[in-house]
Amino acid sequence: MSQPDPVPVIAAPHAADAPVAHQFDDAAQQRNAATLGMWIFLATEILFFGGMFLAYTVYRYRFPEDFRHASAHTLIWVGTINTAILLLSSFTMVLAVRASELRNRVAAVRLLCATAGLGALFLLIKAFEYRHEIAEGLLPGSLFHFGPADGPAARLFFYIYFLMTGVHALHVAIGVVLLGGFALRAHRTRNLAGMATSIDLLGLYWHFVDVVWVFLFPLIYLIGRHA
Amino acid sequence: MNPDPAPHSPTVRDYARITLALLTLLVLTVAVAYMNLGVWSTAAAMLIAVIKAVLIILFFMHLKAAAPLNRVVLIAGFFWLAIMLTLAMSDFLSRG
């Protein structure tokens, strides 16, 4: 396998100082393999979330008016601010990946912390939103109560709402924990080069969670807004 | 060792532009939601969501510059999702 690799690799010039495991020809191949593994994981995540998007699609098709009324109960400004926070966190994340590739350790640590902070802020706001919704009687269960204007499928909307945003929030929480751990590791390590691929992959995960929210936001918050 | 960035690697300004575009699209999708577009309301919201997702995937997840195999994996993921949605909805849409 001495043929030159025709595949373009974005960080190949810097990957040279990462340790190479014995099963790989070189650092670039090792990095490509790791990146491919992450993309395969994300492809399974598309289908994992996809099942819930399918449930949403089927029931919204069956009960369009109930879904519209139920959606109007969600807090649109909270959802919009949280979307902006996640988009900004993707910005700090991509800058953290860039900083780690430029071997700028101080910037990488700060940007990882900033991303974790924005993720934690998202979760905090989401928690207040849940508390408000539970107090309003929107959590499916014995305390669930709705006005006469809301149809029977409003409960289904909120079941799907809590399921999808809950699973998404779990992904954000996992991301925040990983970001915090990575920031600590990057702060302590003498060899940031050895972490560059890991930070890149964490970035892929974080942006994917952002993409999921980009689709959740309009489907949950925006369908019942016009008269 | 402090290597220079690769010549084609995006600058902070490039990333800031993408972020600004994403935030603009967020404002746009909220504004569109308050207009009465009838059945086109959801289509407009989904179109904006797809544009936002494509921006994130191409520029933040670097798929534009990634190895072709990674693109195939992502497309396969969305293709299987499309199979699931299409077959399931072709059933629900064709029921009496």
PDB file of C-alpha atoms in Angstrom, chain A:
ATOM      1  CA  MET A   1       0.000   0.000   0.000  1.00  0.00           C
ATOM      2  CA  SER A   2       2.603   2.523  -1.043  1.00  0.00           C
ATOM      3  CA  GLN A   3       0.299   4.190  -3.577  1.00  0.00           C
ATOM      4  CA  PRO A   4      -0.404   7.853  -2.793  1.00  0.00           C
ATOM      5  CA  ASP A   5      -3.829   8.335  -1.268  1.00  0.00           C
ATOM      6  CA  PRO A   6      -6.089  10.111  -3.810  1.00  0.00           C
ATOM      7  CA  VAL A   7      -8.588  11.078  -1.108  1.00  0.00           C
ATOM      8  CA  PRO A   8      -8.347  14.750  -0.101  1.00  0.00           C
ATOM      9  CA  VAL A   9      -7.801  15.081   3.629  1.00  0.00           C
ATOM     10  CA  ILE A  10      -8.471  18.438   5.210  1.00  0.00           C
ATOM     11  CA  ALA A  11      -6.025  18.205   8.082  1.00  0.00           C
ATOM     12  CA  ALA A  12      -3.390  15.945   6.609  1.00  0.00           C
ATOM     13  CA  PRO A  13      -0.546  18.477   7.032  1.00  0.00           C
ATOM     14  CA  HIS A  14      -1.115  18.574  10.796  1.00  0.00           C
ATOM     15  CA  ALA A  15      -2.080  14.960  11.393  1.00  0.00           C
ATOM     16  CA  ALA A  16       1.556  13.915  11.112  1.00  0.00           C
ATOM     17  CA  ASP A  17       2.305  14.525  14.802  1.00  0.00           C
ATOM     18  CA  ALA A  18      -0.547  12.363  16.115  1.00  0.00           C
ATOM     19  CA  PRO A  19       0.503   8.842  17.226  1.00  0.00           C
ATOM     20  CA  VAL A  20      -0.422   6.226  14.600  1.00  0.00           C
ATOM     21  CA  ALA A  21      -1.841   2.866  15.680  1.00  0.00           C
ATOM     22  CA  HIS A  22      -0.155  -0.138  14.078  1.00  0.00           C
ATOM     23  CA  GLN A  23      -3.107  -1.119  11.850  1.00  0.00           C
ATOM     24  CA  PHE A  24      -2.893   2.155   9.885  1.00  0.00           C
ATOM     25  CA  ASP A  25      -0.450   3.089   7.127  1.00  0.00           C
ATOM     26  CA  ASP A  26      -0.183   6.686   8.277  1.00  0.00           C
ATOM     27  CA  ALA A  27      -1.833   9.381  10.371  1.00  0.00           C
ATOM     28  CA  ALA A  28      -4.024  10.565   7.488  1.00  0.00           C
ATOM     29  CA  GLN A  29      -5.485   7.086   7.019  1.00  0.00           C
ATOM     30  CA  GLN A  30      -6.055   6.810  10.758  1.00  0.00           C
ATOM     31  CA  ARG A  31      -7.872  10.112  10.789  1.00  0.00           C
ATOM     32  CA  ASN A  32      -9.979   9.164   7.749  1.00  0.00           C
ATOM     33  CA  ALA A  33     -10.995   5.892   9.408  1.00  0.00           C
ATOM     34  CA  ALA A  34     -12.024   7.654  12.626  1.00  0.00           C
ATOM     35  CA  THR A  35     -13.996  10.286  10.718  1.00  0.00           C
ATOM     36  CA  LEU A  36     -15.745   7.637   8.645  1.00  0.00           C
ATOM     37  CA  GLY A  37     -16.708   5.800  11.838  1.00  0.00           C
ATOM     38  CA  MET A  38     -18.269   8.973  13.221  1.00  0.00           C
ATOM     39  CA  TRP A  39     -20.251   9.564  10.032  1.00  0.00           C
ATOM     40  CA  ILE A  40     -21.555   5.979  10.165  1.00  0.00           C
ATOM     41  CA  PHE A  41     -22.661   6.556  13.767  1.00  0.00           C
ATOM     42  CA  LEU A  42     -24.389   9.777  12.704  1.00  0.00           C
ATOM     43  CA  ALA A  43     -26.145   7.924   9.849  1.00  0.00           C
ATOM     44  CA  THR A  44     -27.620   5.536  12.449  1.00  0.00           C
ATOM     45  CA  GLU A  45     -28.638   8.577  14.507  1.00  0.00           C
ATOM     46  CA  ILE A  46     -30.558   9.940  11.493  1.00  0.00           C
ATOM     47  CA  LEU A  47     -32.656   6.773  11.544  1.00  0.00           C
ATOM     48  CA  PHE A  48     -32.925   6.795  15.345  1.00  0.00           C
ATOM     49  CA  PHE A  49     -34.453  10.286  15.299  1.00  0.00           C
ATOM     50  CA  GLY A  50     -36.174   9.418  11.994  1.00  0.00           C
ATOM     51  CA  GLY A  51     -38.546   6.974  13.694  1.00  0.00           C
ATOM     52  CA  MET A  52     -39.794   9.774  15.932  1.00  0.00           C
ATOM     53  CA  PHE A  53     -40.077  12.184  12.992  1.00  0.00           C
ATOM     54  CA  LEU A  54     -42.165   9.511  11.241  1.00  0.00           C
ATOM     55  CA  ALA A  55     -44.484   9.246  14.279  1.00  0.00           C
ATOM     56  CA  TYR A  56     -44.863  13.028  14.235  1.00  0.00           C
ATOM     57  CA  THR A  57     -45.599  13.035  10.477  1.00  0.00           C
ATOM     58  CA  VAL A  58     -48.210  10.271  10.688  1.00  0.00           C
ATOM     59  CA  TYR A  59     -50.134  11.793  13.601  1.00  0.00           C
ATOM     60  CA  ARG A  60     -49.916  15.329  12.284  1.00  0.00           C
ATOM     61  CA  TYR A  61     -51.351  14.054   9.001  1.00  0.00           C
ATOM     62  CA  ARG A  62     -54.191  12.326  10.900  1.00  0.00           C
ATOM     63  CA  PHE A  63     -54.927  15.251  13.279  1.00  0.00           C
ATOM     64  CA  PRO A  64     -53.725  18.480  11.604  1.00  0.00           C
ATOM     65  CA  GLU A  65     -56.043  20.839  13.536  1.00  0.00           C
ATOM     66  CA  ASP A  66     -55.318  19.282  16.944  1.00  0.00           C
ATOM     67  CA  PHE A  67     -51.587  19.556  16.268  1.00  0.00           C
ATOM     68  CA  ARG A  68     -51.930  23.204  15.247  1.00  0.00           C
ATOM     69  CA  HIS A  69     -53.799  24.094  18.424  1.00  0.00           C
ATOM     70  CA  ALA A  70     -51.448  22.099  20.630  1.00  0.00           C
ATOM     71  CA  SER A  71     -48.381  23.700  19.012  1.00  0.00           C
ATOM     72  CA  ALA A  72     -49.723  27.159  19.884  1.00  0.00           C
ATOM     73  CA  HIS A  73     -49.273  26.222  23.584  1.00  0.00           C
ATOM     74  CA  THR A  74     -45.488  26.011  23.168  1.00  0.00           C
ATOM     75  CA  LEU A  75     -43.382  29.053  24.074  1.00  0.00           C
ATOM     76  CA  ILE A  76     -42.158  30.339  20.715  1.00  0.00           C
ATOM     77  CA  TRP A  77     -39.707  32.909  22.107  1.00  0.00           C
ATOM     78  CA  VAL A  78     -38.075  30.362  24.356  1.00  0.00           C
ATOM     79  CA  GLY A  79     -37.732  28.007  21.395  1.00  0.00           C
ATOM     80  CA  THR A  80     -36.329  30.746  19.156  1.00  0.00           C
ATOM     81  CA  ILE A  81     -33.760  31.865  21.738  1.00  0.00           C
ATOM     82  CA  ASN A  82     -32.728  28.261  22.325  1.00  0.00           C
ATOM     83  CA  THR A  83     -32.298  27.738  18.573  1.00  0.00           C
ATOM     84  CA  ALA A  84     -30.057  30.812  18.410  1.00  0.00           C
ATOM     85  CA  ILE A  85     -28.036  29.493  21.375  1.00  0.00           C
ATOM     86  CA  LEU A  86     -27.470  26.140  19.633  1.00  0.00           C
ATOM     87  CA  LEU A  87     -26.481  27.842  16.371  1.00  0.00           C
ATOM     88  CA  LEU A  88     -23.995  30.042  18.258  1.00  0.00           C
ATOM     89  CA  SER A  89     -22.647  26.959  20.044  1.00  0.00           C
ATOM     90  CA  SER A  90     -21.993  25.376  16.631  1.00  0.00           C
ATOM     91  CA  PHE A  91     -19.995  28.512  15.772  1.00  0.00           C
ATOM     92  CA  THR A  92     -17.830  28.229  18.924  1.00  0.00           C
ATOM     93  CA  MET A  93     -17.487  24.472  18.295  1.00  0.00           C
ATOM     94  CA  VAL A  94     -16.186  24.893  14.756  1.00  0.00           C
ATOM     95  CA  LEU A  95     -13.746  27.535  16.045  1.00  0.00           C
ATOM     96  CA  ALA A  96     -12.575  25.065  18.715  1.00  0.00           C
ATOM     97  CA  VAL A  97     -11.903  22.480  15.987  1.00  0.00           C
ATOM     98  CA  ARG A  98     -10.006  25.125  14.022  1.00  0.00           C
ATOM     99  CA  ALA A  99      -7.987  26.170  17.089  1.00  0.00           C
ATOM    100  CA  SER A 100      -7.032  22.559  17.835  1.00  0.00           C
ATOM    101  CA  GLU A 101      -5.909  22.076  14.228  1.00  0.00           C
ATOM    102  CA  LEU A 102      -3.790  25.221  14.501  1.00  0.00           C
ATOM    103  CA  ARG A 103      -2.400  23.827  17.783  1.00  0.00           C
ATOM    104  CA  ASN A 104      -3.654  26.882  19.660  1.00  0.00           C
ATOM    105  CA  ARG A 105      -4.273  25.238  22.999  1.00  0.00           C
ATOM    106  CA  VAL A 106      -5.507  28.273  24.972  1.00  0.00           C
ATOM    107  CA  ALA A 107      -8.087  29.170  22.321  1.00  0.00           C
ATOM    108  CA  ALA A 108      -9.173  25.532  21.965  1.00  0.00           C
ATOM    109  CA  VAL A 109      -9.773  25.178  25.716  1.00  0.00           C
ATOM    110  CA  ARG A 110     -11.699  28.461  25.891  1.00  0.00           C
ATOM    111  CA  LEU A 111     -13.836  27.639  22.874  1.00  0.00           C
ATOM    112  CA  LEU A 112     -14.620  24.136  24.158  1.00  0.00           C
ATOM    113  CA  CYS A 113     -15.695  25.705  27.469  1.00  0.00           C
ATOM    114  CA  ALA A 114     -17.789  28.311  25.630  1.00  0.00           C
ATOM    115  CA  THR A 115     -19.512  25.557  23.639  1.00  0.00           C
ATOM    116  CA  ALA A 116     -20.190  23.548  26.798  1.00  0.00           C
ATOM    117  CA  GLY A 117     -21.519  26.708  28.468  1.00  0.00           C
ATOM    118  CA  LEU A 118     -23.904  27.453  25.602  1.00  0.00           C
ATOM    119  CA  GLY A 119     -25.065  23.810  25.655  1.00  0.00           C
ATOM    120  CA  ALA A 120     -25.673  24.038  29.414  1.00  0.00           C
ATOM    121  CA  LEU A 121     -27.573  27.308  28.916  1.00  0.00           C
ATOM    122  CA  PHE A 122     -29.756  25.553  26.317  1.00  0.00           C
ATOM    123  CA  LEU A 123     -30.531  22.790  28.830  1.00  0.00           C
ATOM    124  CA  LEU A 124     -31.267  25.284  31.611  1.00  0.00           C
ATOM    125  CA  ILE A 125     -33.740  27.189  29.425  1.00  0.00           C
ATOM    126  CA  LYS A 126     -35.258  23.885  28.291  1.00  0.00           C
ATOM    127  CA  ALA A 127     -35.710  22.864  31.945  1.00  0.00           C
ATOM    128  CA  PHE A 128     -37.586  26.110  32.739  1.00  0.00           C
ATOM    129  CA  GLU A 129     -39.704  25.527  29.646  1.00  0.00           C
ATOM    130  CA  TYR A 130     -40.546  21.971  30.790  1.00  0.00           C
ATOM    131  CA  ARG A 131     -41.422  23.256  34.269  1.00  0.00           C
ATOM    132  CA  HIS A 132     -43.758  25.828  32.770  1.00  0.00           C
ATOM    133  CA  GLU A 133     -45.396  23.219  30.542  1.00  0.00           C
ATOM    134  CA  ILE A 134     -45.842  20.726  33.375  1.00  0.00           C
ATOM    135  CA  ALA A 135     -47.438  23.490  35.510  1.00  0.00           C
ATOM    136  CA  GLU A 136     -49.776  24.247  32.570  1.00  0.00           C
ATOM    137  CA  GLY A 137     -50.887  20.608  32.515  1.00  0.00           C
ATOM    138  CA  LEU A 138     -49.260  19.781  29.173  1.00  0.00           C
ATOM    139  CA  LEU A 139     -47.355  16.687  30.339  1.00  0.00           C
ATOM    140  CA  PRO A 140     -49.265  13.576  29.187  1.00  0.00           C
ATOM    141  CA  GLY A 141     -50.397  11.599  32.218  1.00  0.00           C
ATOM    142  CA  SER A 142     -52.875  11.995  35.031  1.00  0.00           C
ATOM    143  CA  LEU A 143     -52.188  15.726  35.409  1.00  0.00           C
ATOM    144  CA  PHE A 144     -52.739  16.402  31.713  1.00  0.00           C
ATOM    145  CA  HIS A 145     -55.591  18.822  31.165  1.00  0.00           C
ATOM    146  CA  PHE A 146     -56.620  20.901  28.183  1.00  0.00           C
ATOM    147  CA  GLY A 147     -59.300  23.416  27.373  1.00  0.00           C
ATOM    148  CA  PRO A 148     -62.401  22.567  25.314  1.00  0.00           C
ATOM    149  CA  ALA A 149     -60.798  24.112  22.203  1.00  0.00           C
ATOM    150  CA  ASP A 150     -58.102  21.449  22.137  1.00  0.00           C
ATOM    151  CA  GLY A 151     -58.835  18.155  20.415  1.00  0.00           C
ATOM    152  CA  PRO A 152     -58.073  14.690  21.774  1.00  0.00           C
ATOM    153  CA  ALA A 153     -54.844  14.415  19.772  1.00  0.00           C
ATOM    154  CA  ALA A 154     -53.304  17.360  21.660  1.00  0.00           C
ATOM    155  CA  ARG A 155     -52.105  14.769  24.164  1.00  0.00           C
ATOM    156  CA  LEU A 156     -50.369  12.920  21.295  1.00  0.00           C
ATOM    157  CA  PHE A 157     -48.646  16.115  20.196  1.00  0.00           C
ATOM    158  CA  PHE A 158     -47.275  16.683  23.676  1.00  0.00           C
ATOM    159  CA  TYR A 159     -46.311  13.041  24.064  1.00  0.00           C
ATOM    160  CA  ILE A 160     -44.221  13.333  20.875  1.00  0.00           C
ATOM    161  CA  TYR A 161     -42.966  16.768  21.973  1.00  0.00           C
ATOM    162  CA  PHE A 162     -41.618  15.523  25.305  1.00  0.00           C
ATOM    163  CA  LEU A 163     -40.175  12.384  23.706  1.00  0.00           C
ATOM    164  CA  MET A 164     -38.346  14.151  20.876  1.00  0.00           C
ATOM    165  CA  THR A 165     -37.101  17.173  22.821  1.00  0.00           C
ATOM    166  CA  GLY A 166     -36.206  14.867  25.734  1.00  0.00           C
ATOM    167  CA  VAL A 167     -34.094  12.563  23.559  1.00  0.00           C
ATOM    168  CA  HIS A 168     -32.544  15.634  21.926  1.00  0.00           C
ATOM    169  CA  ALA A 169     -31.793  17.181  25.343  1.00  0.00           C
ATOM    170  CA  LEU A 170     -30.152  13.896  26.373  1.00  0.00           C
ATOM    171  CA  HIS A 171     -27.867  14.224  23.330  1.00  0.00           C
ATOM    172  CA  VAL A 172     -27.066  17.823  24.279  1.00  0.00           C
ATOM    173  CA  ALA A 173     -26.343  16.743  27.879  1.00  0.00           C
ATOM    174  CA  ILE A 174     -23.962  14.000  26.674  1.00  0.00           C
ATOM    175  CA  GLY A 175     -22.296  16.601  24.439  1.00  0.00           C
ATOM    176  CA  VAL A 176     -21.885  19.056  27.333  1.00  0.00           C
ATOM    177  CA  VAL A 177     -20.260  16.383  29.520  1.00  0.00           C
ATOM    178  CA  LEU A 178     -17.896  15.390  26.675  1.00  0.00           C
ATOM    179  CA  LEU A 179     -17.050  19.042  25.918  1.00  0.00           C
ATOM    180  CA  GLY A 180     -16.218  19.670  29.574  1.00  0.00           C
ATOM    181  CA  GLY A 181     -14.042  16.551  29.694  1.00  0.00           C
ATOM    182  CA  PHE A 182     -12.300  17.468  26.438  1.00  0.00           C
ATOM    183  CA  ALA A 183     -11.644  21.019  27.679  1.00  0.00           C
ATOM    184  CA  LEU A 184     -10.027  19.583  30.803  1.00  0.00           C
ATOM    185  CA  ARG A 185      -7.947  17.126  28.765  1.00  0.00           C
ATOM    186  CA  ALA A 186      -6.866  19.837  26.324  1.00  0.00           C
ATOM    187  CA  HIS A 187      -5.920  22.048  29.264  1.00  0.00           C
ATOM    188  CA  ARG A 188      -3.739  19.328  30.819  1.00  0.00           C
ATOM    189  CA  THR A 189      -2.218  17.659  27.762  1.00  0.00           C
ATOM    190  CA  ARG A 190       1.264  18.404  26.486  1.00  0.00           C
ATOM    191  CA  ASN A 191       0.316  17.024  23.100  1.00  0.00           C
ATOM    192  CA  LEU A 192      -2.732  18.796  21.671  1.00  0.00           C
ATOM    193  CA  ALA A 193      -1.941  17.205  18.288  1.00  0.00           C
ATOM    194  CA  GLY A 194      -2.955  13.830  19.710  1.00  0.00           C
ATOM    195  CA  MET A 195      -6.407  15.250  20.522  1.00  0.00           C
ATOM    196  CA  ALA A 196      -7.130  17.037  17.232  1.00  0.00           C
ATOM    197  CA  THR A 197      -9.029  14.116  15.672  1.00  0.00           C
ATOM    198  CA  SER A 198     -11.098  13.545  18.823  1.00  0.00           C
ATOM    199  CA  ILE A 199     -12.070  17.222  18.981  1.00  0.00           C
ATOM    200  CA  ASP A 200     -12.977  17.140  15.285  1.00  0.00           C
ATOM    201  CA  LEU A 201     -15.245  14.117  15.858  1.00  0.00           C
ATOM    202  CA  LEU A 202     -16.859  15.716  18.915  1.00  0.00           C
ATOM    203  CA  GLY A 203     -17.554  18.691  16.641  1.00  0.00           C
ATOM    204  CA  LEU A 204     -19.305  16.428  14.123  1.00  0.00           C
ATOM    205  CA  TYR A 205     -21.512  15.045  16.914  1.00  0.00           C
ATOM    206  CA  TRP A 206     -22.301  18.510  18.258  1.00  0.00           C
ATOM    207  CA  HIS A 207     -23.242  19.908  14.832  1.00  0.00           C
ATOM    208  CA  PHE A 208     -25.416  16.862  14.171  1.00  0.00           C
ATOM    209  CA  VAL A 209     -27.368  17.511  17.383  1.00  0.00           C
ATOM    210  CA  ASP A 210     -27.774  21.085  16.148  1.00  0.00           C
ATOM    211  CA  VAL A 211     -29.122  19.824  12.794  1.00  0.00           C
ATOM    212  CA  VAL A 212     -31.727  17.686  14.598  1.00  0.00           C
ATOM    213  CA  TRP A 213     -32.910  20.774  16.497  1.00  0.00           C
ATOM    214  CA  VAL A 214     -33.057  22.780  13.240  1.00  0.00           C
ATOM    215  CA  PHE A 215     -35.800  20.365  12.115  1.00  0.00           C
ATOM    216  CA  LEU A 216     -37.483  20.005  15.512  1.00  0.00           C
ATOM    217  CA  PHE A 217     -37.869  23.760  16.003  1.00  0.00           C
ATOM    218  CA  PRO A 218     -40.286  24.550  13.127  1.00  0.00           C
ATOM    219  CA  LEU A 219     -42.226  21.290  13.547  1.00  0.00           C
ATOM    220  CA  ILE A 220     -42.864  21.916  17.247  1.00  0.00           C
ATOM    221  CA  TYR A 221     -43.057  25.670  17.699  1.00  0.00           C
ATOM    222  CA  LEU A 222     -44.110  27.139  14.370  1.00  0.00           C
ATOM    223  CA  ILE A 223     -47.079  25.161  13.040  1.00  0.00           C
ATOM    224  CA  GLY A 224     -49.920  26.948  14.865  1.00  0.00           C
ATOM    225  CA  ARG A 225     -48.829  30.568  14.706  1.00  0.00           C
ATOM    226  CA  HIS A 226     -50.868  32.118  11.900  1.00  0.00           C
ATOM    227  CA  ALA A 227     -54.594  32.698  12.335  1.00  0.00           C
TER     228      ALA A 227
END
